[in-house]
PDB file of C-alpha atoms in Angstrom:
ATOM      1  CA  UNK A   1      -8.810  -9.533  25.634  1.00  0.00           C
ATOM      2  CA  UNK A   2      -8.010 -13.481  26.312  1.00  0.00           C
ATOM      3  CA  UNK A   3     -11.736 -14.013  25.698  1.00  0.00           C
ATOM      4  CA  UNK A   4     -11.244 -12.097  22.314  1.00  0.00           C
ATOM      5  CA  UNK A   5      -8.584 -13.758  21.555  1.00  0.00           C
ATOM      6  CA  UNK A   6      -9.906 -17.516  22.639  1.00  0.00           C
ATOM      7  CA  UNK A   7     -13.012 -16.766  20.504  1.00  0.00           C
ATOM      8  CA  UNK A   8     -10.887 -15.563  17.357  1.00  0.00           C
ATOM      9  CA  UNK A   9      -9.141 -19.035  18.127  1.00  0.00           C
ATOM     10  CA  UNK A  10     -12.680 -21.361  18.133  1.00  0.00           C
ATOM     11  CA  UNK A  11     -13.630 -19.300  14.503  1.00  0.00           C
ATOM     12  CA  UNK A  12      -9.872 -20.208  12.930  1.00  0.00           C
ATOM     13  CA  UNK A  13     -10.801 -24.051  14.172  1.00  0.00           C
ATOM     14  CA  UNK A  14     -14.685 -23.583  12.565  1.00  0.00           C
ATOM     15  CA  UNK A  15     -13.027 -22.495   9.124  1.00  0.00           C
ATOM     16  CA  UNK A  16     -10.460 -24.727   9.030  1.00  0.00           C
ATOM     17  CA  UNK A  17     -12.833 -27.540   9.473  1.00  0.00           C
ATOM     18  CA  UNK A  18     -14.805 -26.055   6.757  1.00  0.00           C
ATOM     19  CA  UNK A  19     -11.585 -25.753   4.760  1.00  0.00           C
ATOM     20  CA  UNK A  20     -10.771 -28.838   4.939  1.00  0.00           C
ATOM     21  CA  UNK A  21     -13.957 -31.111   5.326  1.00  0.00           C
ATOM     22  CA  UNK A  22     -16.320 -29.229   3.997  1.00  0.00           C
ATOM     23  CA  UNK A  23     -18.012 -29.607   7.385  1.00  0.00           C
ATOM     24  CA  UNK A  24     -21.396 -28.059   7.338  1.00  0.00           C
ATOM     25  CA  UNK A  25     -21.644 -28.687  10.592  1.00  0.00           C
ATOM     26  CA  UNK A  26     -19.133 -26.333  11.894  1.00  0.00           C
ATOM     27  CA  UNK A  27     -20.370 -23.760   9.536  1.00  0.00           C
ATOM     28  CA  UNK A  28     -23.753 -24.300  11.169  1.00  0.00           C
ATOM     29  CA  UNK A  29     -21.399 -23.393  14.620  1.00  0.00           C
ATOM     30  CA  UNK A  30     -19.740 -20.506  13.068  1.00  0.00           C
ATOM     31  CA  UNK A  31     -23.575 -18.940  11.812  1.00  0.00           C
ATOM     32  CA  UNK A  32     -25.271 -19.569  15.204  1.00  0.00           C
ATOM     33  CA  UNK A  33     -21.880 -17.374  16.723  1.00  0.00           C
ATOM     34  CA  UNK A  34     -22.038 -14.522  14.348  1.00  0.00           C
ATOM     35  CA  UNK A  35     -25.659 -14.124  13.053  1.00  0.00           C
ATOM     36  CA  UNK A  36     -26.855 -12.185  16.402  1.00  0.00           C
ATOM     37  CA  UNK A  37     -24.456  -9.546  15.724  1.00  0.00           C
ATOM     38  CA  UNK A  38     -24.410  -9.155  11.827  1.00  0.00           C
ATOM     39  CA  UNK A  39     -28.419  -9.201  11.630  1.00  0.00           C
ATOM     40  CA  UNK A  40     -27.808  -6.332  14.853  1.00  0.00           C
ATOM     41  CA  UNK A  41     -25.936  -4.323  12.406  1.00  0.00           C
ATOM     42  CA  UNK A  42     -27.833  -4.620   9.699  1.00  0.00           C
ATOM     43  CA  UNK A  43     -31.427  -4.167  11.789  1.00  0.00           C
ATOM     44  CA  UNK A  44     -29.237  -0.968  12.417  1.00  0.00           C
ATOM     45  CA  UNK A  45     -28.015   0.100   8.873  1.00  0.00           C
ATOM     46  CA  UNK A  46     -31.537  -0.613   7.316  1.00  0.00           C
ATOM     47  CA  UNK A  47     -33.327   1.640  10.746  1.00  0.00           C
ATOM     48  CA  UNK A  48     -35.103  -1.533  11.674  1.00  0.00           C
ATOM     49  CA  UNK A  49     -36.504  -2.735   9.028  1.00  0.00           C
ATOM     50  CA  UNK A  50     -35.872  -6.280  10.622  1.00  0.00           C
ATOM     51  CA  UNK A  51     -37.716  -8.097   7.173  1.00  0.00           C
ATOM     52  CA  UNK A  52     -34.930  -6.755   4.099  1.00  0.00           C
ATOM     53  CA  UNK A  53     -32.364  -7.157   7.356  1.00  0.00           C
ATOM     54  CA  UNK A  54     -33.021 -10.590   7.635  1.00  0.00           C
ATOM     55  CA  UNK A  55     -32.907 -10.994   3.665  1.00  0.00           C
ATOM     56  CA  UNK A  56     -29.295  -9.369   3.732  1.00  0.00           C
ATOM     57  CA  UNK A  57     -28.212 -11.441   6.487  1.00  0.00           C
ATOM     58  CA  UNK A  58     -29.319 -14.685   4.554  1.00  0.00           C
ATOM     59  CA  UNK A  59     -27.023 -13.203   1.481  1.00  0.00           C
ATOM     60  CA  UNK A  60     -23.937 -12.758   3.850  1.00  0.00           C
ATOM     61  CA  UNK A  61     -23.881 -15.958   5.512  1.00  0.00           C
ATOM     62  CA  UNK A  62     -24.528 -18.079   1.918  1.00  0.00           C
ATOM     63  CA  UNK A  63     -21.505 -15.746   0.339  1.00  0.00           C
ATOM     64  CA  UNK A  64     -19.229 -16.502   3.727  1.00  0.00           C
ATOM     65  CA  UNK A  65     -19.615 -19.954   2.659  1.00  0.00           C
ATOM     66  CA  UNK A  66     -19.155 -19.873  -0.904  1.00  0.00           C
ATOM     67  CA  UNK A  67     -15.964 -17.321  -0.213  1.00  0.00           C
ATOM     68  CA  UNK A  68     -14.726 -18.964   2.842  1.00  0.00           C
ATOM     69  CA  UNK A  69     -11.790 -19.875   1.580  1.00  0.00           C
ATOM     70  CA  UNK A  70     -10.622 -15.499   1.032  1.00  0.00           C
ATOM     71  CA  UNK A  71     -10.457 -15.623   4.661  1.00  0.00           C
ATOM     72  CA  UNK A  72      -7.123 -15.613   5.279  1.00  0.00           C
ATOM     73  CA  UNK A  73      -7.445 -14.703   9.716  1.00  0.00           C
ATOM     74  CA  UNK A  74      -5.586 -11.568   9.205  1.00  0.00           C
ATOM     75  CA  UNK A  75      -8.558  -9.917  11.010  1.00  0.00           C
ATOM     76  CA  UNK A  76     -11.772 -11.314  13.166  1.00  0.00           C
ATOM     77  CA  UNK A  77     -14.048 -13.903  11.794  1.00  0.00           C
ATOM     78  CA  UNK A  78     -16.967 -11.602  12.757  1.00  0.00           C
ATOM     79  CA  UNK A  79     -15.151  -8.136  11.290  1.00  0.00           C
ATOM     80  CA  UNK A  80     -14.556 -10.132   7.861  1.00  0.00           C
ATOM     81  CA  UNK A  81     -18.949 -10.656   8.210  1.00  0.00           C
ATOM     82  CA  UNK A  82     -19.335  -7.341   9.038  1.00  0.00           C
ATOM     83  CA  UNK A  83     -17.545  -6.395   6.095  1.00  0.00           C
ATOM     84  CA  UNK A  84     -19.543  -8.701   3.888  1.00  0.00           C
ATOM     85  CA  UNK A  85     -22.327  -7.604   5.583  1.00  0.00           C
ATOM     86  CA  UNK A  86     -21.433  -3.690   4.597  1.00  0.00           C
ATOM     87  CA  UNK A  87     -20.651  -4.370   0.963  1.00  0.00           C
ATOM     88  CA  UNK A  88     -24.010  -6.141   0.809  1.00  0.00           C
ATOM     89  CA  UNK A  89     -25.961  -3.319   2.435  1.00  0.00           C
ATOM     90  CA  UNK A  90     -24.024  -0.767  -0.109  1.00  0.00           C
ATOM     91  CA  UNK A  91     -25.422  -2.963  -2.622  1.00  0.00           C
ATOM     92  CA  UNK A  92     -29.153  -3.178  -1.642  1.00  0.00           C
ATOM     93  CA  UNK A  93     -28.988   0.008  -1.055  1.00  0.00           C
ATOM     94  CA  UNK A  94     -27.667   1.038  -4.948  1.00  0.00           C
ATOM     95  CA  UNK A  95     -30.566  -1.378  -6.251  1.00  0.00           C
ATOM     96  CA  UNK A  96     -33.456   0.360  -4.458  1.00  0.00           C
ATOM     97  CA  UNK A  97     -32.152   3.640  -5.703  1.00  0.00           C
ATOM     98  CA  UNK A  98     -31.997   2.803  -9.207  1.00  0.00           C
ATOM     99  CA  UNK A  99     -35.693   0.851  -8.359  1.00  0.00           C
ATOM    100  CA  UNK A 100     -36.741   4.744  -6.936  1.00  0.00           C
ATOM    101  CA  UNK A 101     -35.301   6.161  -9.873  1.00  0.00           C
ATOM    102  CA  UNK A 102     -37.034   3.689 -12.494  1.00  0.00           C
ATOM    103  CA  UNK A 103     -40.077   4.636 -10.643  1.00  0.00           C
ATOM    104  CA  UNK A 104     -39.521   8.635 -10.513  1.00  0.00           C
ATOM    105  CA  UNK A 105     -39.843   8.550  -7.004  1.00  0.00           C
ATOM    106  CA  UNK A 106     -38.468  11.718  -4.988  1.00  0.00           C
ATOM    107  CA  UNK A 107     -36.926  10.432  -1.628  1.00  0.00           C
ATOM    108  CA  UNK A 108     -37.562  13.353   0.937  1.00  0.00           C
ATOM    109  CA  UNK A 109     -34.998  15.128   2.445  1.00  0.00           C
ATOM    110  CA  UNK A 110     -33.238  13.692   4.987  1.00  0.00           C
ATOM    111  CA  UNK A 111     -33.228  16.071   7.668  1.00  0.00           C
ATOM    112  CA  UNK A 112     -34.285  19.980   7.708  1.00  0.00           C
ATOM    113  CA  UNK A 113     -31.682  22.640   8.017  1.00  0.00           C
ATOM    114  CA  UNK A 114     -33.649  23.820  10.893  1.00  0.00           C
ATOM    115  CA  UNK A 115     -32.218  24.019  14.138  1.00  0.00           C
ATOM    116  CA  UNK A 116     -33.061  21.336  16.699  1.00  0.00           C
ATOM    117  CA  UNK A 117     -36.679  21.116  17.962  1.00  0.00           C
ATOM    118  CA  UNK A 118     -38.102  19.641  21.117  1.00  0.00           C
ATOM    119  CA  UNK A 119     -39.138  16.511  19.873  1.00  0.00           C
ATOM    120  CA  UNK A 120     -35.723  15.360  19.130  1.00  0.00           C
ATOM    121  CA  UNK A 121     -34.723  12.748  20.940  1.00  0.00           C
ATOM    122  CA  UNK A 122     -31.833  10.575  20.948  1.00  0.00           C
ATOM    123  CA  UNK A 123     -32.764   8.636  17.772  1.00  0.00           C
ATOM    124  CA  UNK A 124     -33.646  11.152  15.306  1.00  0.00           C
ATOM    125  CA  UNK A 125     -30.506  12.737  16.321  1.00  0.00           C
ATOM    126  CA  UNK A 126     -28.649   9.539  15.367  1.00  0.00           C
ATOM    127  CA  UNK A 127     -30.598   9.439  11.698  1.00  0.00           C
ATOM    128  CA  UNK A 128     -29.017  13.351  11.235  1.00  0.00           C
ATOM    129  CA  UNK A 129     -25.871  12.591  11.048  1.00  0.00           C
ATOM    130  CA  UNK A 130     -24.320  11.810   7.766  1.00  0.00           C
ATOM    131  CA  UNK A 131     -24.876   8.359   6.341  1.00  0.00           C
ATOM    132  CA  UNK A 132     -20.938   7.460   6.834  1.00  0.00           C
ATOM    133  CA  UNK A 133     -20.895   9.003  10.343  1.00  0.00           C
ATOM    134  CA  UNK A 134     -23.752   7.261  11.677  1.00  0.00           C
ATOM    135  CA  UNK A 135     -21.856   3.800  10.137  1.00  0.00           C
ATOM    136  CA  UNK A 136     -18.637   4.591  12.050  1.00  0.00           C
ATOM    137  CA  UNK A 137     -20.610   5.694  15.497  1.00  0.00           C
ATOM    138  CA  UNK A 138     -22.403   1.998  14.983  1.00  0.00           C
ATOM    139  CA  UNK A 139     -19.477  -0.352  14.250  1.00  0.00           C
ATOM    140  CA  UNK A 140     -17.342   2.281  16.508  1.00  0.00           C
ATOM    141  CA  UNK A 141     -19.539   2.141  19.560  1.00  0.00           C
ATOM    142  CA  UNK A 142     -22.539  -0.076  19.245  1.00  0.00           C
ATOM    143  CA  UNK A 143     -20.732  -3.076  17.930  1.00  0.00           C
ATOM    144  CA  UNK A 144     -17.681  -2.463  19.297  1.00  0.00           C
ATOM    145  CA  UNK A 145     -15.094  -2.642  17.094  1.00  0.00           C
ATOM    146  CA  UNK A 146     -11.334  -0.659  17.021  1.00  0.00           C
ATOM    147  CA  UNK A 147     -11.116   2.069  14.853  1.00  0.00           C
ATOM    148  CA  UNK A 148      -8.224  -0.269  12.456  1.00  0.00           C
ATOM    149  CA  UNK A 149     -11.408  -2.835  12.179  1.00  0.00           C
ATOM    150  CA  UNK A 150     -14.179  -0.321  11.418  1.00  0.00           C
ATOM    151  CA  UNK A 151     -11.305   0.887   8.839  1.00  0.00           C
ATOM    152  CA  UNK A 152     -11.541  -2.450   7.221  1.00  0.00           C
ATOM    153  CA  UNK A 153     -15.041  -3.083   7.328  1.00  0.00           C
ATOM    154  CA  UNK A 154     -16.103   0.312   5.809  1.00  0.00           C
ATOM    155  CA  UNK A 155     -13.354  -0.139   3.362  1.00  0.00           C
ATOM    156  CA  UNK A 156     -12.486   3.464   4.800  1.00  0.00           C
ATOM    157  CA  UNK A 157      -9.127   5.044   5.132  1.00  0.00           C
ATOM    158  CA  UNK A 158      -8.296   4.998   9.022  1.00  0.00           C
ATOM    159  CA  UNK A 159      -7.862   8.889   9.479  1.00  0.00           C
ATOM    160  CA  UNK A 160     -11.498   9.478   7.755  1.00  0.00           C
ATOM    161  CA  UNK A 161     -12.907   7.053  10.486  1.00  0.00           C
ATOM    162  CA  UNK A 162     -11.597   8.949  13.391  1.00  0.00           C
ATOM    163  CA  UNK A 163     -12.687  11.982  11.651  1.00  0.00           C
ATOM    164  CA  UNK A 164     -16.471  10.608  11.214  1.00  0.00           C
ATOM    165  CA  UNK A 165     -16.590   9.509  14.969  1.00  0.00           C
ATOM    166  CA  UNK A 166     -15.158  12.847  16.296  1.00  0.00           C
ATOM    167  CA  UNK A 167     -17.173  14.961  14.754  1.00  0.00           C
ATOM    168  CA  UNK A 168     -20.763  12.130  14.785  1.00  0.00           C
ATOM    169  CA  UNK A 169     -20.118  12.471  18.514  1.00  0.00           C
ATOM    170  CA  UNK A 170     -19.579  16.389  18.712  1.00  0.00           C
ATOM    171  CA  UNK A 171     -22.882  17.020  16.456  1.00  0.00           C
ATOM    172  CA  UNK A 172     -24.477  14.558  18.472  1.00  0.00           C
ATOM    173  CA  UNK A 173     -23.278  16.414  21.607  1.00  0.00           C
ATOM    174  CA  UNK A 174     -24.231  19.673  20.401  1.00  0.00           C
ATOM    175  CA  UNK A 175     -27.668  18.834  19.398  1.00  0.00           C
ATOM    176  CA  UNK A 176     -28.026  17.038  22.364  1.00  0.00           C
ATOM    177  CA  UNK A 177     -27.079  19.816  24.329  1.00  0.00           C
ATOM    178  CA  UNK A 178     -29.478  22.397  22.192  1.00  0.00           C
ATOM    179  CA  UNK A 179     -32.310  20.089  23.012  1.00  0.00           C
ATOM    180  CA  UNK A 180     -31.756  19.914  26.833  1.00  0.00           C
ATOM    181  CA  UNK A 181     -31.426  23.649  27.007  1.00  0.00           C
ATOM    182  CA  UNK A 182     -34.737  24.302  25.163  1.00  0.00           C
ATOM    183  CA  UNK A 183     -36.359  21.244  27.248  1.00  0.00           C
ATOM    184  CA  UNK A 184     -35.215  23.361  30.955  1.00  0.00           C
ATOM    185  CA  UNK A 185     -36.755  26.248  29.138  1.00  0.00           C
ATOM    186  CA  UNK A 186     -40.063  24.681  28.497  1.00  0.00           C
ATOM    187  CA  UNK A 187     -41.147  22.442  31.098  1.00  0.00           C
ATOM    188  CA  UNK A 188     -43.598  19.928  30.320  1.00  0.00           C
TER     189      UNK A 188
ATOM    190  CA  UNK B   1      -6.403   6.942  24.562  1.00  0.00           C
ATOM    191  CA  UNK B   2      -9.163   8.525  26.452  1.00  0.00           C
ATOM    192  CA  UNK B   3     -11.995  10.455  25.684  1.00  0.00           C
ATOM    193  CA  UNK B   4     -13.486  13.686  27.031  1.00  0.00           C
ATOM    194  CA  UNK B   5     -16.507  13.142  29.717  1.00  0.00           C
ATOM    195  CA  UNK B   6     -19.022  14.515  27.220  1.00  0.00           C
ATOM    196  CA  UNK B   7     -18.017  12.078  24.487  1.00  0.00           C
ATOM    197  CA  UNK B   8     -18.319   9.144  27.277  1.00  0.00           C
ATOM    198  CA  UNK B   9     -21.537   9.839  27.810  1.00  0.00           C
ATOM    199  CA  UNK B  10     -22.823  10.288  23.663  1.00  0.00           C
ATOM    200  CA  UNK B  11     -20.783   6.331  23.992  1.00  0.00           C
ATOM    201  CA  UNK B  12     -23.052   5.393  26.765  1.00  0.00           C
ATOM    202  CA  UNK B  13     -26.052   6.899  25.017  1.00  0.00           C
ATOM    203  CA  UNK B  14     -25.134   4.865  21.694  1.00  0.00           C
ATOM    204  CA  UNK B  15     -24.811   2.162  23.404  1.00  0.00           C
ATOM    205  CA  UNK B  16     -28.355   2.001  25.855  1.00  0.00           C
ATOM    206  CA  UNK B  17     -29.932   2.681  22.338  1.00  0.00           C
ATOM    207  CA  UNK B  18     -28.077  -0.470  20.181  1.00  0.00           C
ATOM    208  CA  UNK B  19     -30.665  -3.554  21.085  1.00  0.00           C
ATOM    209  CA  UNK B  20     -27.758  -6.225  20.761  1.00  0.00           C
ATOM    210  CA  UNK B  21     -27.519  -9.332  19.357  1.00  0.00           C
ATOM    211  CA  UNK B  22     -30.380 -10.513  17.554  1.00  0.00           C
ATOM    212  CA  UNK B  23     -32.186 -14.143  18.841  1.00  0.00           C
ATOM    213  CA  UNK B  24     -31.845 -16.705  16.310  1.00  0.00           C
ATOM    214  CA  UNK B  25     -35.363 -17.988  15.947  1.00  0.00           C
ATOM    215  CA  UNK B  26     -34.846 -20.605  13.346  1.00  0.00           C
ATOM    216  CA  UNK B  27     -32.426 -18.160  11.219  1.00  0.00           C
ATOM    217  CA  UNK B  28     -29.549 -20.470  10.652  1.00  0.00           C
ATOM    218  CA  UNK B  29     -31.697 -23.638  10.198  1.00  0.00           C
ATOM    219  CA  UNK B  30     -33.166 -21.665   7.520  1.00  0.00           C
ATOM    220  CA  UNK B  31     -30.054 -20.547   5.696  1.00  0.00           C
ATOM    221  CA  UNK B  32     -28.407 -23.960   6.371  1.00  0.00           C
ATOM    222  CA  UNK B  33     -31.282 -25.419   4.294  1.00  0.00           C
ATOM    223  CA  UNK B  34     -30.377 -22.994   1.476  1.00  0.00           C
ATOM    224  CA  UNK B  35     -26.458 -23.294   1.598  1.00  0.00           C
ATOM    225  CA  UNK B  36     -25.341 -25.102  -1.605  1.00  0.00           C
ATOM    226  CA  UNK B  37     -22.816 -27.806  -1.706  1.00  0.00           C
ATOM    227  CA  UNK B  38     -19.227 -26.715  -1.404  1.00  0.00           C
ATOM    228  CA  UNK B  39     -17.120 -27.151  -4.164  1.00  0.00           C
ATOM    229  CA  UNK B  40     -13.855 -29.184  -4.063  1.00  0.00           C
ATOM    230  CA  UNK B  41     -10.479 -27.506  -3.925  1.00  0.00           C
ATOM    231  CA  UNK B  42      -8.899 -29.414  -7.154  1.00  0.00           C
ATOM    232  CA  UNK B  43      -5.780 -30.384  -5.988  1.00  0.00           C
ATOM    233  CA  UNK B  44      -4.399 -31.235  -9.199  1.00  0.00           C
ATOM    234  CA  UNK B  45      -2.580 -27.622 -10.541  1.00  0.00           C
ATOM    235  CA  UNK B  46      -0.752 -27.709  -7.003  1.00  0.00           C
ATOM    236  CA  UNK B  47       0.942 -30.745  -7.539  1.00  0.00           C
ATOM    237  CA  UNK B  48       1.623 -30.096 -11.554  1.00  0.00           C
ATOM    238  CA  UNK B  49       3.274 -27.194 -10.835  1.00  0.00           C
ATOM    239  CA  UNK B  50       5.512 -29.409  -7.906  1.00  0.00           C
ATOM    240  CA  UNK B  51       6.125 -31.344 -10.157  1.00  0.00           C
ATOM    241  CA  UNK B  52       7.246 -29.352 -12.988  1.00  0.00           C
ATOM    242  CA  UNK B  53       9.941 -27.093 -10.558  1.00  0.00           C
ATOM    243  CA  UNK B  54      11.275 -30.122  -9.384  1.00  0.00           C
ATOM    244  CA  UNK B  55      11.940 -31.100 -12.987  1.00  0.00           C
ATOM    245  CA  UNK B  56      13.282 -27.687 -14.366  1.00  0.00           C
ATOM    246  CA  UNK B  57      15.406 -27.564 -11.291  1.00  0.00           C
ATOM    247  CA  UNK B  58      16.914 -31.086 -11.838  1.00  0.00           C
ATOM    248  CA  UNK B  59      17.500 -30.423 -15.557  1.00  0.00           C
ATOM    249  CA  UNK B  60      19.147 -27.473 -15.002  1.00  0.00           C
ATOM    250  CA  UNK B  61      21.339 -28.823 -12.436  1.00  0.00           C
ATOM    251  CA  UNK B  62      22.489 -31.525 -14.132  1.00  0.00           C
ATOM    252  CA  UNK B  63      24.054 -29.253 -16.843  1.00  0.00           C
ATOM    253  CA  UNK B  64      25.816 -27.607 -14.498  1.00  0.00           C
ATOM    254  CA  UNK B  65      29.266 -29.347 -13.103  1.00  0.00           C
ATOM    255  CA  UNK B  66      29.068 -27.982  -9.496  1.00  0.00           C
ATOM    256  CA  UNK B  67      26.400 -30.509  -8.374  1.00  0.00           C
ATOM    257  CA  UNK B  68      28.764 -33.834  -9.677  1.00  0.00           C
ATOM    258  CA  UNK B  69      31.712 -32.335  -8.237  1.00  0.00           C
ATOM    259  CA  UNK B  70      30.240 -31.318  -5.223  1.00  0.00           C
ATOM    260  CA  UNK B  71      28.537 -35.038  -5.101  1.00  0.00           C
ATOM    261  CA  UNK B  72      32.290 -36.716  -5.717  1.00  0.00           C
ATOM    262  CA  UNK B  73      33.894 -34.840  -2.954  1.00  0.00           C
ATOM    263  CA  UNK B  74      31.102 -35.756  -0.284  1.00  0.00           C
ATOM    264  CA  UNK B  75      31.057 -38.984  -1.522  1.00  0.00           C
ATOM    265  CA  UNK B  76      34.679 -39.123  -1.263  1.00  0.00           C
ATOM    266  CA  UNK B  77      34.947 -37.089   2.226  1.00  0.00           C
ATOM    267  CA  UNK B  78      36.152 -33.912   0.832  1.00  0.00           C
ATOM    268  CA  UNK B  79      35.443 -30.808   2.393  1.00  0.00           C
ATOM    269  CA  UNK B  80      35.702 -29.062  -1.070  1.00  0.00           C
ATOM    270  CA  UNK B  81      34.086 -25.585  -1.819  1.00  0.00           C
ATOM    271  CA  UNK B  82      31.706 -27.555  -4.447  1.00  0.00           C
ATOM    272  CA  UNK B  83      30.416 -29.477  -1.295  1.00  0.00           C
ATOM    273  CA  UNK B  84      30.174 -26.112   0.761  1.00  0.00           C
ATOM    274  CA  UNK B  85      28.134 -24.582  -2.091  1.00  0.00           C
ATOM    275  CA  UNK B  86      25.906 -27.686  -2.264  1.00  0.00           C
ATOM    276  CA  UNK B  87      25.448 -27.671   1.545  1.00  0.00           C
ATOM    277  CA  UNK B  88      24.638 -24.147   1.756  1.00  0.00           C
ATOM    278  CA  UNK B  89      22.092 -24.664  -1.253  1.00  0.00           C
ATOM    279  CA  UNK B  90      20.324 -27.224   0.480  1.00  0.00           C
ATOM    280  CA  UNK B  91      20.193 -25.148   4.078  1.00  0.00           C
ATOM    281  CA  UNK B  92      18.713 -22.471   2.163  1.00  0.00           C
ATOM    282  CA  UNK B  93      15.972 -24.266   0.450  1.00  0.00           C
ATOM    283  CA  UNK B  94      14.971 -26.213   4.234  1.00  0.00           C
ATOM    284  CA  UNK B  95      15.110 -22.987   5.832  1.00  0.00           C
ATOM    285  CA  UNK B  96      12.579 -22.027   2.960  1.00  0.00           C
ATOM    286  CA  UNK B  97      10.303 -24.783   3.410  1.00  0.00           C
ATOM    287  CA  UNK B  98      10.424 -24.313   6.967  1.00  0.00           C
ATOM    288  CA  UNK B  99       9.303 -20.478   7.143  1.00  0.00           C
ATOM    289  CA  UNK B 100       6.653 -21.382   4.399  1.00  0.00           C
ATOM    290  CA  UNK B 101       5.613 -24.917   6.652  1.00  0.00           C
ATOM    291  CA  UNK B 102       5.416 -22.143   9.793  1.00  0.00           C
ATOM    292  CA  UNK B 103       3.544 -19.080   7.827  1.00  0.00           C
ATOM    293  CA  UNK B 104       0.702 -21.768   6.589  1.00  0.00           C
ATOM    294  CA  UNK B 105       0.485 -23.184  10.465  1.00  0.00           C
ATOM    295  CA  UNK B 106      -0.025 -19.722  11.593  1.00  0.00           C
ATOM    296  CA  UNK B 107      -2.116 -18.753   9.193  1.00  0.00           C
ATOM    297  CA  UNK B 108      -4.486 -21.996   8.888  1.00  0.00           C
TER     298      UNK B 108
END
């Protein structure tokens, strides 16, 4: 919690010296914190494809600095990235479906109504949840941020967040649970 | 607020599977080679509109006869309600300043 809150101190001093200066320098700082953890979440949003990741990242970090000055501290320097990061990912995403429209393309269904199978492991499992639960369960869980700050970053009301995590983790439990019945049945 | 054993362990689960922070590997010397210059913050509307309350303010203060009898008393030593009015007028605008000097300190 003091670390949290000594680190949320170092980013106000980073921006303010980019307020004020125009200090590239301590922007430089600020990226070299923050770009482990919003290129993490995006690796995450985009399933690993580490390349278009990357490409987003780049996006977020040049529109931090042109908007810099819209951060006001009312939340975390790195939930206000994660935020940009999100609206940039909803965008990407919008432009490769209109791209897969242009082209006719027919994206296949995203998982099969079928129960679960053997082969499911803890991954696919993840990538059956609903788009929006598997978002919450990530900034939730994997990037560790309170349920008010995954609020702000999805741009999500706060009840529909607890709702997505509650019921991402009891789907995941369940399927989960399915699998490791079926795997005591059948042996390898 | 705590959780239920079973969701603990989906947590722990979500959590082994989440790689972490990503290395840099030359990321953020090649986005600082991209970033633009930053504009400047024109300071000039600011200080027009400064400028332009303190002179509505003045001119319609000096219409009024409050402020130059308020300003003969104190000059004079009077306690007179004009000078309690004035007093008061100019507590309330440094308290002002003050809470707006504190929120921008917090905030900055």
């Amino acid at each position: 919690m003091a670390d949290s809150a000594a680190e949320a101190r170092v980013d106000r001093a980073l921006v303010a010296r980019v307020l004020l200066d125009g200090d590239r320098r301590a922007f430089e700082q600020l990226m070299r914190r923050h770009q482990g953890m919003v290129r993490a979440q995006l690796r995450r949003l985009l399933h690993g494809d580490e390349a278009t990741a990357d490409d987003i990242a780049q996006e977020v970090f040049l529109l931090a600095w042109r908007k810099l000055d819209q951060f006001r501290g009312d939340a975390a320097f790195r939930t206000w990235l994660y935020r940009i990061a999100w609206s940039c990912f909803l965008q990407a995403q919008r432009r490769k479906t209109e791209l897969a429209e242009d082209a006719d393309v027919i994206e296949p269904p995203a998982a099969p109504a079928q129960p679960v199978d053997l082969q499911l492991d803890f991954e696919r499992a993840l990538r059956r949840l609903s788009e929006a639960e598997q978002a919450v369960l990530l900034h939730c869980v994997q990037l560790g941020l309170s349920h008010e700050e995954a609020a702000f970053v999805l741009a999500m009301p706060l009840g529909t967040v607890k709702t997505h995590a509650t019921r991402g983790k009891a789907k995941l439990k369940s399927w989960l649970a399915a699998w490791q019945d079926t795997a005591k049945e059948n042996p390898a | 607020m705590t959780q239920s054993p079973e969701h603990d362990a989906i947590d722990a689960l979500l959590r082994r599977q989440f790689d972490g922070a990503v290395p840099d590997d030359g990321f953020s010397d090649r986005v600082m080679q991209q970033l633009p210059a930053r504009p400047r913050r024109r300071a000039w509307p600011l200080w027009s509109g400064i400028a332009a309350g303190i002179a509505a303010c003045a001119l319609s203060l000096s219409f009024t006869p409050l402020v130059h009898l308020g300003w003969r008393d104190w000059a004079g030593g009077a306690v007179s309600p004009p000078v309690i009015a004035l007093l008061l007028a100019v507590a309330g605008m440094a308290a002002l300043a003050m809470c707006w000097s504190l929120a921008e300190a917090d905030g900055s």
